[in-house]
Coordinates of C-alpha atoms in Angstrom, one line a residue:
X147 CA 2.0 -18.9 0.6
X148 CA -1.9 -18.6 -0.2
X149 CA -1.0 -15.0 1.0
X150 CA 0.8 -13.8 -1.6
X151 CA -1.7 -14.9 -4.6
X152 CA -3.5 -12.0 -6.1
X153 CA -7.4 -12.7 -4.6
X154 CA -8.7 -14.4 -8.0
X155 CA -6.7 -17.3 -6.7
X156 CA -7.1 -16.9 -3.1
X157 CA -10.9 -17.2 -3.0
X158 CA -11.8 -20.2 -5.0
X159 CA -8.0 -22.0 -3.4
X160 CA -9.7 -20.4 -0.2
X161 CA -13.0 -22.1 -0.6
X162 CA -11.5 -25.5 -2.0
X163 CA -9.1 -25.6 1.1
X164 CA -12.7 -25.3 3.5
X165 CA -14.4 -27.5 1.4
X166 CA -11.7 -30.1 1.5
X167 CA -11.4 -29.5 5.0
X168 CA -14.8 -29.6 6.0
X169 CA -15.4 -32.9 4.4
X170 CA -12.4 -34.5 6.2
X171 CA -13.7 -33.3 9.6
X172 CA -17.2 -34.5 8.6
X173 CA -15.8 -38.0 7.6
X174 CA -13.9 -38.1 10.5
X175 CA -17.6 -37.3 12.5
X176 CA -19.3 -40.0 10.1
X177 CA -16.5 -42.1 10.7
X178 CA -16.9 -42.6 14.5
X179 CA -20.5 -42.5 14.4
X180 CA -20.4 -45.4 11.9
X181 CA -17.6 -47.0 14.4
X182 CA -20.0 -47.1 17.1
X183 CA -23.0 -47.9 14.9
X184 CA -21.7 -50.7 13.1
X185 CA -20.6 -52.4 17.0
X186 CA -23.6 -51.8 18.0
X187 CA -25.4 -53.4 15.3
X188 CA -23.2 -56.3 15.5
X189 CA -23.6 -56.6 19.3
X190 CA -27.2 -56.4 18.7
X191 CA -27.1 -59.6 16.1
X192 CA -25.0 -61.6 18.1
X193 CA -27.2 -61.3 21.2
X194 CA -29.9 -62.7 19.3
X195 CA -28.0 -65.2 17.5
X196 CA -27.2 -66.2 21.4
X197 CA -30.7 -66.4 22.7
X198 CA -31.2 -68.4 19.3
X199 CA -28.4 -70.6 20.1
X200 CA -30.2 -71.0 23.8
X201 CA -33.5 -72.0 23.3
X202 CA -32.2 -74.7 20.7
X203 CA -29.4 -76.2 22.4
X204 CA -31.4 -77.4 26.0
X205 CA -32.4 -80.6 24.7
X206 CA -28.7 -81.2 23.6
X207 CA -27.5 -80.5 26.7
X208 CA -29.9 -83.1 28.1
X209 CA -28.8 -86.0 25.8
X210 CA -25.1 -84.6 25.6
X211 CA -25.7 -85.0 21.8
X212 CA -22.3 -83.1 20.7
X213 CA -23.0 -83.9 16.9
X214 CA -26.1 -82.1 16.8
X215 CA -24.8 -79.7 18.8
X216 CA -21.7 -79.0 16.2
X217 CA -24.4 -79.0 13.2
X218 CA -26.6 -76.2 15.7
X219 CA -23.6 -74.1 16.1
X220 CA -22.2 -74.3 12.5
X221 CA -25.8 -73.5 11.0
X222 CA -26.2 -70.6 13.3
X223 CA -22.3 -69.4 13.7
X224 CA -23.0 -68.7 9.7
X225 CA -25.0 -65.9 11.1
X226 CA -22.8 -64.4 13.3
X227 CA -20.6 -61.0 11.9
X228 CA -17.1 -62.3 11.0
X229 CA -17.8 -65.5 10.9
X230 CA -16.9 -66.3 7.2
X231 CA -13.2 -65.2 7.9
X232 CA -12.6 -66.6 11.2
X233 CA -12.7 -63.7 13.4
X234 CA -15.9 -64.8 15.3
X235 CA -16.8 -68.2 17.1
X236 CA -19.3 -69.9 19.0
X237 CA -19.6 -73.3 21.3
X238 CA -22.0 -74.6 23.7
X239 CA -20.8 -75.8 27.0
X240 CA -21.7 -77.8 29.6
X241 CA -22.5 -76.4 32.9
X242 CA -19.3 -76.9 34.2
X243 CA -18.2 -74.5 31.7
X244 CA -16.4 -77.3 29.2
X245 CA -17.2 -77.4 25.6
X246 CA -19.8 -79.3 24.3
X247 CA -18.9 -78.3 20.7
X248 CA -17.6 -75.5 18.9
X249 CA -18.0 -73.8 15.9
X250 CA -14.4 -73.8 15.4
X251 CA -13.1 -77.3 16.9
X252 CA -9.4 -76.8 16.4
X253 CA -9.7 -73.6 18.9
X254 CA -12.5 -74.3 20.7
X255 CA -11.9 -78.2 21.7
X256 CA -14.2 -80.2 22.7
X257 CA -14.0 -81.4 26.4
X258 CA -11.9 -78.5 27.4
X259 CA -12.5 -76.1 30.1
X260 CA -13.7 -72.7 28.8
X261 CA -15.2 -70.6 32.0
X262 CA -13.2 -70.2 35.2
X263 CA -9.5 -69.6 33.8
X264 CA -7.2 -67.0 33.2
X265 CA -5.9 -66.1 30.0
X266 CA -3.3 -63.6 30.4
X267 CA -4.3 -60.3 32.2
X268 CA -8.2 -61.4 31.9
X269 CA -10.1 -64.3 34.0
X270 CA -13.4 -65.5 32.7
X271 CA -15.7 -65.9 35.8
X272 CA -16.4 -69.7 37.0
X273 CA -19.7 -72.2 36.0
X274 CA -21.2 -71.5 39.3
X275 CA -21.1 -67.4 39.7
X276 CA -23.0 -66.9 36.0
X277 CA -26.5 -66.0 36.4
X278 CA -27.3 -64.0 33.7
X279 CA -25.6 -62.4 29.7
X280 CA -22.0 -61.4 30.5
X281 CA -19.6 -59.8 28.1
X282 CA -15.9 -59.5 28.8
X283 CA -13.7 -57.3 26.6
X284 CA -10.0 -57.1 26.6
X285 CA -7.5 -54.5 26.0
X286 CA -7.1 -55.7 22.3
X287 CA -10.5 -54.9 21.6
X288 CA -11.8 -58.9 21.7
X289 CA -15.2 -59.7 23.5
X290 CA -16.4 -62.9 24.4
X291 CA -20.2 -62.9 25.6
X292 CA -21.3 -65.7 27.6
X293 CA -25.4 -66.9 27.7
X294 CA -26.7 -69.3 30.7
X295 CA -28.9 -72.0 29.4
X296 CA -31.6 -72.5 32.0
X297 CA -34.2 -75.3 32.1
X298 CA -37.6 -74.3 32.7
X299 CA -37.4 -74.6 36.7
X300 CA -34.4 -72.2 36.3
X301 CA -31.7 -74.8 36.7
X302 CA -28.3 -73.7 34.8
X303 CA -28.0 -76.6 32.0
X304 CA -25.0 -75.1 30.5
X305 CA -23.9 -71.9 28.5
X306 CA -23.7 -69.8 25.1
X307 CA -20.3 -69.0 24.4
X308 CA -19.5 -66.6 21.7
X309 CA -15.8 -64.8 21.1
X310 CA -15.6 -61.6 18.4
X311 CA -11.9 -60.2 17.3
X312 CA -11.4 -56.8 17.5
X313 CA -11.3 -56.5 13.3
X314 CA -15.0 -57.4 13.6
X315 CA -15.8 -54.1 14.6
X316 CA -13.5 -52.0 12.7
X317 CA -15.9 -49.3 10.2
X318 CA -15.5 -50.2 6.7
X319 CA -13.4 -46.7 6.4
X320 CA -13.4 -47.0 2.5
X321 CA -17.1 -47.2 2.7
X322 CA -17.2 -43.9 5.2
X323 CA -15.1 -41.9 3.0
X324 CA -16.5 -42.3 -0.1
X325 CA -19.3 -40.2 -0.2
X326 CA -17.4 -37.3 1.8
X327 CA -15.4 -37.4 -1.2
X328 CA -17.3 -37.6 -3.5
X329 CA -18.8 -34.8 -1.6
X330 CA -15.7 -32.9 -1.7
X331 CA -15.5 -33.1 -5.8
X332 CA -18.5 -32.0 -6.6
X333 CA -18.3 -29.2 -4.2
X334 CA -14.8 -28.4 -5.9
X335 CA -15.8 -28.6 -9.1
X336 CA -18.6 -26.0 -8.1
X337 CA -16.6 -23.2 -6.2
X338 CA -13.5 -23.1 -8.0
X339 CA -15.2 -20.9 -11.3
X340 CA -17.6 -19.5 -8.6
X341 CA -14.8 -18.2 -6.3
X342 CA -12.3 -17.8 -9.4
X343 CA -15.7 -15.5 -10.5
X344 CA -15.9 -13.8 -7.2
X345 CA -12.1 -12.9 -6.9
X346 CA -11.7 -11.2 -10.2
X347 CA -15.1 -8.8 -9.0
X348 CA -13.3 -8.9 -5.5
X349 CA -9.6 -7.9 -6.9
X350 CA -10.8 -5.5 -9.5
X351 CA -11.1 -2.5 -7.7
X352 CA -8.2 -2.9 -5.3
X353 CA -6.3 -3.9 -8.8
X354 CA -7.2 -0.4 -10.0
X355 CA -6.2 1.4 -6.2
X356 CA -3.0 -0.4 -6.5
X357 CA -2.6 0.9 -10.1
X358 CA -3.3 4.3 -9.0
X359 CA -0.8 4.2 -5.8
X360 CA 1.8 2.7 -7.8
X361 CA 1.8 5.4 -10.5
X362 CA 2.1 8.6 -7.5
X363 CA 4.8 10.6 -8.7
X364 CA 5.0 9.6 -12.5
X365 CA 1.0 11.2 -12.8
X366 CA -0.6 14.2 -11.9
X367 CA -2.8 13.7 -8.7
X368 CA -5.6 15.5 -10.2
X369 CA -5.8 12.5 -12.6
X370 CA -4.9 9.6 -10.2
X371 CA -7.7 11.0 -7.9
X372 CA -10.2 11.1 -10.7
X373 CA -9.1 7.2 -11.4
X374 CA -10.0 5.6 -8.1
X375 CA -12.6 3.6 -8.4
X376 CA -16.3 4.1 -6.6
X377 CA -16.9 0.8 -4.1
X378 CA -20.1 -0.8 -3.4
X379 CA -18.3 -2.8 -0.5
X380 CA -17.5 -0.3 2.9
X381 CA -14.0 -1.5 2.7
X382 CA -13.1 -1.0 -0.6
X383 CA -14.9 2.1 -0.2
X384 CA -12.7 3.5 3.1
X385 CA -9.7 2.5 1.0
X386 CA -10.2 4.9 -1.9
X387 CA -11.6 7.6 -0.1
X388 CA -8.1 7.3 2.2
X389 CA -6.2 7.4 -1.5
X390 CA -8.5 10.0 -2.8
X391 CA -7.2 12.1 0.5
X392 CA -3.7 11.5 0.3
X393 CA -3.9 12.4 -3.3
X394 CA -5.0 15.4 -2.3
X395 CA -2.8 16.5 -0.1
X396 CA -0.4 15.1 -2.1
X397 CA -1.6 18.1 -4.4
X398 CA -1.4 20.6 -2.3
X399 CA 2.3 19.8 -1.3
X400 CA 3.3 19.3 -4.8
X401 CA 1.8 22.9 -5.8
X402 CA 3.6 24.2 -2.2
X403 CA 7.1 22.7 -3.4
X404 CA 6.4 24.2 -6.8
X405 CA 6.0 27.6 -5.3
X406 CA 8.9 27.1 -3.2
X407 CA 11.0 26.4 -6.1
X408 CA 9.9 29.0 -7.8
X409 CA 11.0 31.5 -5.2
X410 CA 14.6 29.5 -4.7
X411 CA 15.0 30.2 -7.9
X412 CA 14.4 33.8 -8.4
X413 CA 16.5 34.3 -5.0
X414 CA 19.0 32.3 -6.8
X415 CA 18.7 34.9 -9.7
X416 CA 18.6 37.9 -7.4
X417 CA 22.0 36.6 -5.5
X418 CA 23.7 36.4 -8.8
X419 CA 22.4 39.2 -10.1
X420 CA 24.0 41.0 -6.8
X421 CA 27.3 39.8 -7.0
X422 CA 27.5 40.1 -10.8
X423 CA 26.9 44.2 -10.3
X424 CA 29.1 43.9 -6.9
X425 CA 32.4 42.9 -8.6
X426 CA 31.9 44.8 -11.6
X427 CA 31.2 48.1 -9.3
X428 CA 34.5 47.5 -7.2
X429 CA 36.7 47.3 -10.7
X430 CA 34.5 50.5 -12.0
X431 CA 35.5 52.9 -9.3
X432 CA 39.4 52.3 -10.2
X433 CA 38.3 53.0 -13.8
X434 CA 36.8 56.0 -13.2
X435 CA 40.0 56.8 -10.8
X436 CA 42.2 56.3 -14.0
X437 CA 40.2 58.3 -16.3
X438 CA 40.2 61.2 -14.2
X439 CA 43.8 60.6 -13.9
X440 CA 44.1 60.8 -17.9
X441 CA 42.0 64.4 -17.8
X442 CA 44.2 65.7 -15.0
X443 CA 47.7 64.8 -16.6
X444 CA 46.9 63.3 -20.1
X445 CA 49.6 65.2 -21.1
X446 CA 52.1 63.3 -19.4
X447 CA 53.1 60.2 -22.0
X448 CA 54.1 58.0 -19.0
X449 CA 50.9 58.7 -17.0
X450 CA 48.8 58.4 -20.2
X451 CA 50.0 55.1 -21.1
X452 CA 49.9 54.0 -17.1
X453 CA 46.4 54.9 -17.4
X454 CA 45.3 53.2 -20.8
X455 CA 46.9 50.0 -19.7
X456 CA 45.3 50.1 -16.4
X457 CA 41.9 50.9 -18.0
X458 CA 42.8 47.8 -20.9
X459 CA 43.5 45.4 -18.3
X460 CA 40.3 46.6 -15.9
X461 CA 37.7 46.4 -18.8
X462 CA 39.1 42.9 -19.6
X463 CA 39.0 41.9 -16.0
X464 CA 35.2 42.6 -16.4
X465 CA 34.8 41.0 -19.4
X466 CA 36.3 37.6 -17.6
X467 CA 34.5 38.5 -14.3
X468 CA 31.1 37.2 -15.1
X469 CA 32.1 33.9 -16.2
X470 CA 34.6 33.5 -13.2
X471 CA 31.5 33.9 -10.5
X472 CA 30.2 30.8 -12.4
X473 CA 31.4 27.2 -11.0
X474 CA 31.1 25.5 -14.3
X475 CA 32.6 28.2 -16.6
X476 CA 36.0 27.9 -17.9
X477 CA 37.8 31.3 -18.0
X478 CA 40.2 31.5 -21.2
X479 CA 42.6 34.1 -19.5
X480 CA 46.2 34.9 -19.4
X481 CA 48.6 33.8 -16.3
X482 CA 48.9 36.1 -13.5
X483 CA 51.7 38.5 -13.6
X484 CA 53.6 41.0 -10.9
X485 CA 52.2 44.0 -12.3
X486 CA 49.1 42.7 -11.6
X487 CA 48.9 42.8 -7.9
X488 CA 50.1 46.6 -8.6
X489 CA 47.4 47.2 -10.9
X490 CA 44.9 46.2 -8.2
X491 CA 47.0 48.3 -5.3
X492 CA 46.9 51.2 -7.6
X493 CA 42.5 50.7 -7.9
X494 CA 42.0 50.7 -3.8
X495 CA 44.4 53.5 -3.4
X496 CA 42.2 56.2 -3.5
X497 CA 39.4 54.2 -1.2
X498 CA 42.6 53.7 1.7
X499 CA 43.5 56.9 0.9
X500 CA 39.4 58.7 1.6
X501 CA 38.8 56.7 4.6
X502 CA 43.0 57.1 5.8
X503 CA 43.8 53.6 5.7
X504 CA 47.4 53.2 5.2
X505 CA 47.8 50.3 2.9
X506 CA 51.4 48.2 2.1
X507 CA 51.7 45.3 0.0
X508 CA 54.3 42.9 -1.0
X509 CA 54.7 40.3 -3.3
X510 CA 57.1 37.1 -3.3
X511 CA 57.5 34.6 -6.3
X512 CA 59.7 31.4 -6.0
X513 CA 57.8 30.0 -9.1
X514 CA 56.5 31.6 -12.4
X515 CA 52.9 32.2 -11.7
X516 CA 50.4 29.5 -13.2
X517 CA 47.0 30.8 -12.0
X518 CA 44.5 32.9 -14.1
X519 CA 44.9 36.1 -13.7
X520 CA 41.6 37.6 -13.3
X521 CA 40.1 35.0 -10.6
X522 CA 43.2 36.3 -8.7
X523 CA 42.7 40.2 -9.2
X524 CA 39.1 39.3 -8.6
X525 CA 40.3 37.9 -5.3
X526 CA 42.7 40.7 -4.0
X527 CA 40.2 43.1 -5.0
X528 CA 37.6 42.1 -2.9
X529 CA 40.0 41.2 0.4
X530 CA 41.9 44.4 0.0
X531 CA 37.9 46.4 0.0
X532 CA 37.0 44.6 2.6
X533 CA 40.5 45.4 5.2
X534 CA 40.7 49.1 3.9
X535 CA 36.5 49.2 5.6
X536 CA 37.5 47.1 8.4
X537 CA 40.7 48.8 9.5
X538 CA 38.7 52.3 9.4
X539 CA 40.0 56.0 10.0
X540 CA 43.9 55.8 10.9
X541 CA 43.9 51.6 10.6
X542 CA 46.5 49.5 8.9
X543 CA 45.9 47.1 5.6
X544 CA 48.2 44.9 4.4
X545 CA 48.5 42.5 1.5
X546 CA 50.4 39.6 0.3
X547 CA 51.1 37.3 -2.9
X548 CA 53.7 34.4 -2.6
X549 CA 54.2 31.8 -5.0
X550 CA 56.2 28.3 -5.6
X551 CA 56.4 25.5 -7.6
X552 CA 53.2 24.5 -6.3
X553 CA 50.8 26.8 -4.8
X554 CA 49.9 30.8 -4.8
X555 CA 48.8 32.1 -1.8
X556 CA 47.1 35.6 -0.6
X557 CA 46.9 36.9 2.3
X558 CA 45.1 39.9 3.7
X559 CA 45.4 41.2 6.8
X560 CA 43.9 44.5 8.7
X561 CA 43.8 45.9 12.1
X562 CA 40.5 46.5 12.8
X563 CA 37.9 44.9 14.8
X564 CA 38.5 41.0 15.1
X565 CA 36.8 39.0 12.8
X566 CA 35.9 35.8 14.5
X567 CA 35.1 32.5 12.7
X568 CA 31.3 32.2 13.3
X569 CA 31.5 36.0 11.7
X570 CA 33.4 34.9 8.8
X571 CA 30.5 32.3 8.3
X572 CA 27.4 34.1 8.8
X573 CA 29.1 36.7 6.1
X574 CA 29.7 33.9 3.7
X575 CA 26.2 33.2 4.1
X576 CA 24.8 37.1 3.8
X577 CA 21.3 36.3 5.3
X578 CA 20.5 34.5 2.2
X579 CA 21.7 36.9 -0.1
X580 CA 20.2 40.4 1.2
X581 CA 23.2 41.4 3.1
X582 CA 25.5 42.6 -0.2
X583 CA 28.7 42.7 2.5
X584 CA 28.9 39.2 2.1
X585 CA 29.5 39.1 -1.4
X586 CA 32.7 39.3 -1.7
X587 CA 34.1 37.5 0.5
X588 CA 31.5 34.4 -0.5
X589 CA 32.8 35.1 -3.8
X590 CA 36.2 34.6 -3.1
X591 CA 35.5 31.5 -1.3
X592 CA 33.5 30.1 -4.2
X593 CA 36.5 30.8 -6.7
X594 CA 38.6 28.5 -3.9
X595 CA 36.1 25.7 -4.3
X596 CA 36.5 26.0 -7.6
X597 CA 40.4 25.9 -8.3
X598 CA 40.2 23.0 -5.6
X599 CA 42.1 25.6 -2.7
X600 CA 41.1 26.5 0.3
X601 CA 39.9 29.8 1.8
X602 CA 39.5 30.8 5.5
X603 CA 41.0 33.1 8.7
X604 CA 44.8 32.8 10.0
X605 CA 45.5 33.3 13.5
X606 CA 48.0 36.2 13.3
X607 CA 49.2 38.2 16.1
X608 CA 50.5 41.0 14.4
X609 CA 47.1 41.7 13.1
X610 CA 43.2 41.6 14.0
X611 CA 42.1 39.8 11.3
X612 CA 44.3 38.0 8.4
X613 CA 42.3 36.1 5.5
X614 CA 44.2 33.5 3.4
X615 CA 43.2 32.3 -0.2
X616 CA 45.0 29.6 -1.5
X617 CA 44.6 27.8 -4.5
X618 CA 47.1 25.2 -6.7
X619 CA 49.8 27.0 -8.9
X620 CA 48.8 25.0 -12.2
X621 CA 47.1 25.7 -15.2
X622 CA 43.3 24.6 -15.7
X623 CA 44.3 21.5 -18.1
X624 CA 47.8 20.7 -16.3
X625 CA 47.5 17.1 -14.5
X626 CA 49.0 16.2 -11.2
X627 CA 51.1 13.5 -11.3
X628 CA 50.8 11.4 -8.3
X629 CA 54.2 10.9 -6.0
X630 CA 55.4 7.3 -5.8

């Protein structure tokens, strides 16, 4: 969680949290130092209260004077640790190991026997095998220390007998941790504004690198890399120098993909301008057909007015052209009619007729035709240029326009060379737009995509190579109604 904090709150939390954590491993140091301090120091005092006890108690032990002997211990006892609550006594006993008197009378009885029993899992050693200071602890933590009393001959008169309670030597904890957090406090109180100090100096420069990485893309990199910050610190300093060289490159590729578009877009320009002048060229030549037409038998009324209409409807077909090669223009034109498809027969003539193509055509209508019709001269124009060059010298071209309630369809077909699918492709895609055959066929496809149709081969066996271009036999603002 301290992870996610910016750093001017995870370096004074960061030094509170050592602090704090130092201080509770140094109390817990201090505390068992002072554990085995304070026993010490409370073995050490008993002991001597014992040897008091001793030298005072011999000539009661001589007369058996157990009322003097009570006042000794209960003068004395006074001095012993614990004493006040209970939790340390003291006795005097005879040297058969009975008491002579105790501090505490209702526990330690007078007259009973104190050494040579067994009191649950611990056995105090008999009168006769003490010879010198013994201490016995127990697995609660209770001692009970036991002093011969020798006469001056070195004759055992009787004994010291002292029992401590485990509580005795319990550290005064509250005592321990006091200072420690005290300690802790002051030390608090100190490094919070120091570290909250050191972790806005820290965070300010990596604030400012994080500004600058977060803003790559919205701001030039010329300006981000003039923005990262100079470090004193080595890290810091590795860190901007790393930004500093990504921004850079970061330039480079931005001034690569700017060139890059730049070209796109003048190829783009180029591939329109190509197919633009392509399909205006292929109308042009049927033009220039009919006018020549008009100085060689102008005379005739019926060719005259053949000719005019032909050149009325090409010039308008041009006029309409430009906006048809465009995906998102809408092409105000009239519906496709019969004499149409004848107009467009009567343009490629003389091109099958120069290179001896012998070219049929036929046209079948189930349906009053729908479809603009420029996008579908456009069409025909371009297949039927495209078979008359593939069928060559002597070859066969054919062409074909059916229509019903719901679809027109053209077909093209030729007997030349075989035009396999992978061909058909790599034309559509004219080497990226320097190989002007593809043109029209990439144009016709385009106009497909456009009316929502479909264009693409046939298998046929009656020919080499049979294109089909199909597109919906509705009007551009007629909706489909969907079939329940």
């Amino acid at each position: 969680m301290l992870g996610r904090l910016p750093y001017r709150f995870q370096i004074p939390f960061g030094l509170v949290l050592a602090v704090v954590v130092s201080a509770l491993l140094v109390s817990a140091v201090a505390a068992q130092i002072s554990a085995r301090s304070v026993r010490q120091e409370i073995l050490s005092t008993v002991r001597q209260s014992m040897v008091l006890l001793s030298a005072q108690a011999r000539p009661l032990l001589a007369s058996e004077d157990t009322w003097r002997a009570f006042t000794l211990l209960r003068d004395t006892a006074a001095l012993l640790p614990g004493a006040e609550s209970g939790q340390t006594r003291g006795a005097i006993l005879d040297a058969k190991g009975r008491f002579l008197a105790g501090s505490d009378p209702s526990r330690l009885a007078t007259g009973e026997q104190a050494l040579g029993l067994q009191t649950g899992a611990r056995v105090t050693p008999s009168a006769q095998d003490i010879r010198g200071h013994v201490e016995l602890p127990d697995q609660a933590g209770d001692l009970t220390l036991i002093e011969p009393i020798q006469s001056e001959d070195g004759e055992v008169l009787g004994f010291v007998y002292v029992e401590v309670d485990a509580p005795v030597f319990a550290p005064d904890w509250v005592a321990v941790a006091q200072p420690a957090l005290i300690g802790a406090m002051l030390a608090a109180a100190l490094l919070i504004p120091t570290g909250w100090w050191l972790g806005e100096r820290m965070g300010r420069p990596i604030a400012r690198i994080a500004d600058c990485i977060a803003r790559i893309g919205n701001t030039s990199a010329a300006q981000l890399q003039a923005e990262v910050p100079e470090a004193k610190d080595p890290e810091l300093n590795r860190i901007g120098n790393a930004v500093r060289r990504l921004l850079s490159e970061l330039e480079v590729r931005q001034a690569a993909e700017q060139r890059a578009l730049s070209a796109e877009r003048l190829a783009a320009v180029g591939r329109i301008t190509a197919a633009v002048a392509h399909e205006i060229n292929n109308p042009l030549a049927g033009l220039l057909t009919a006018a020549q037409t008009l100085r060689i038998h102008g005379a005739s009324e019926e060719a005259r007015l053949r000719s005019i209409d032909l050149i009325d409807r090409g010039l308008k077909q041009i006029q309409t052209m430009t906006a048809a090669l465009l995906p998102q223009a809408r092409v105000e034109d009239r519906a496709l009619q019969p004499g149409d498809v004848s107009d467009v027969i009567t343009l490629v003539q003389p091109e099958a007729s120069r290179l001896g193509v012998h070219l049929t055509h036929e046209v079948e209508i189930a349906s009053a035709f729908r479809v603009p019709s420029a996008v579908v001269r456009q069409v025909l124009l371009n297949l039927l240029l495209n078979a008359i060059k593939a069928a060559g010298s002597g070859g066969l071209a054919h062409a074909a326009v059916h229509a019903d309630a719901h679809t027109v369809k053209v077909t093209v077909s030729n007997s030349g060379s075989q035009l396999t699918p992978d061909a058909l492709e790599a034309r559509l895609a004219a080497e990226g737009g320097n190989d002007p055959r593809g043109f029209g066929l990439w144009i016709c496809r385009e106009i497909a995509n456009r009316f929502s149709g479909h264009f693409g081969l046939l298998h046929s066996p009656a020919a080499a190579t049979e294109l089909c271009f199909c597109i919906p036999n509705m009007e551009a603002n007629e909706q489909v109604t969907p079939t329940r």
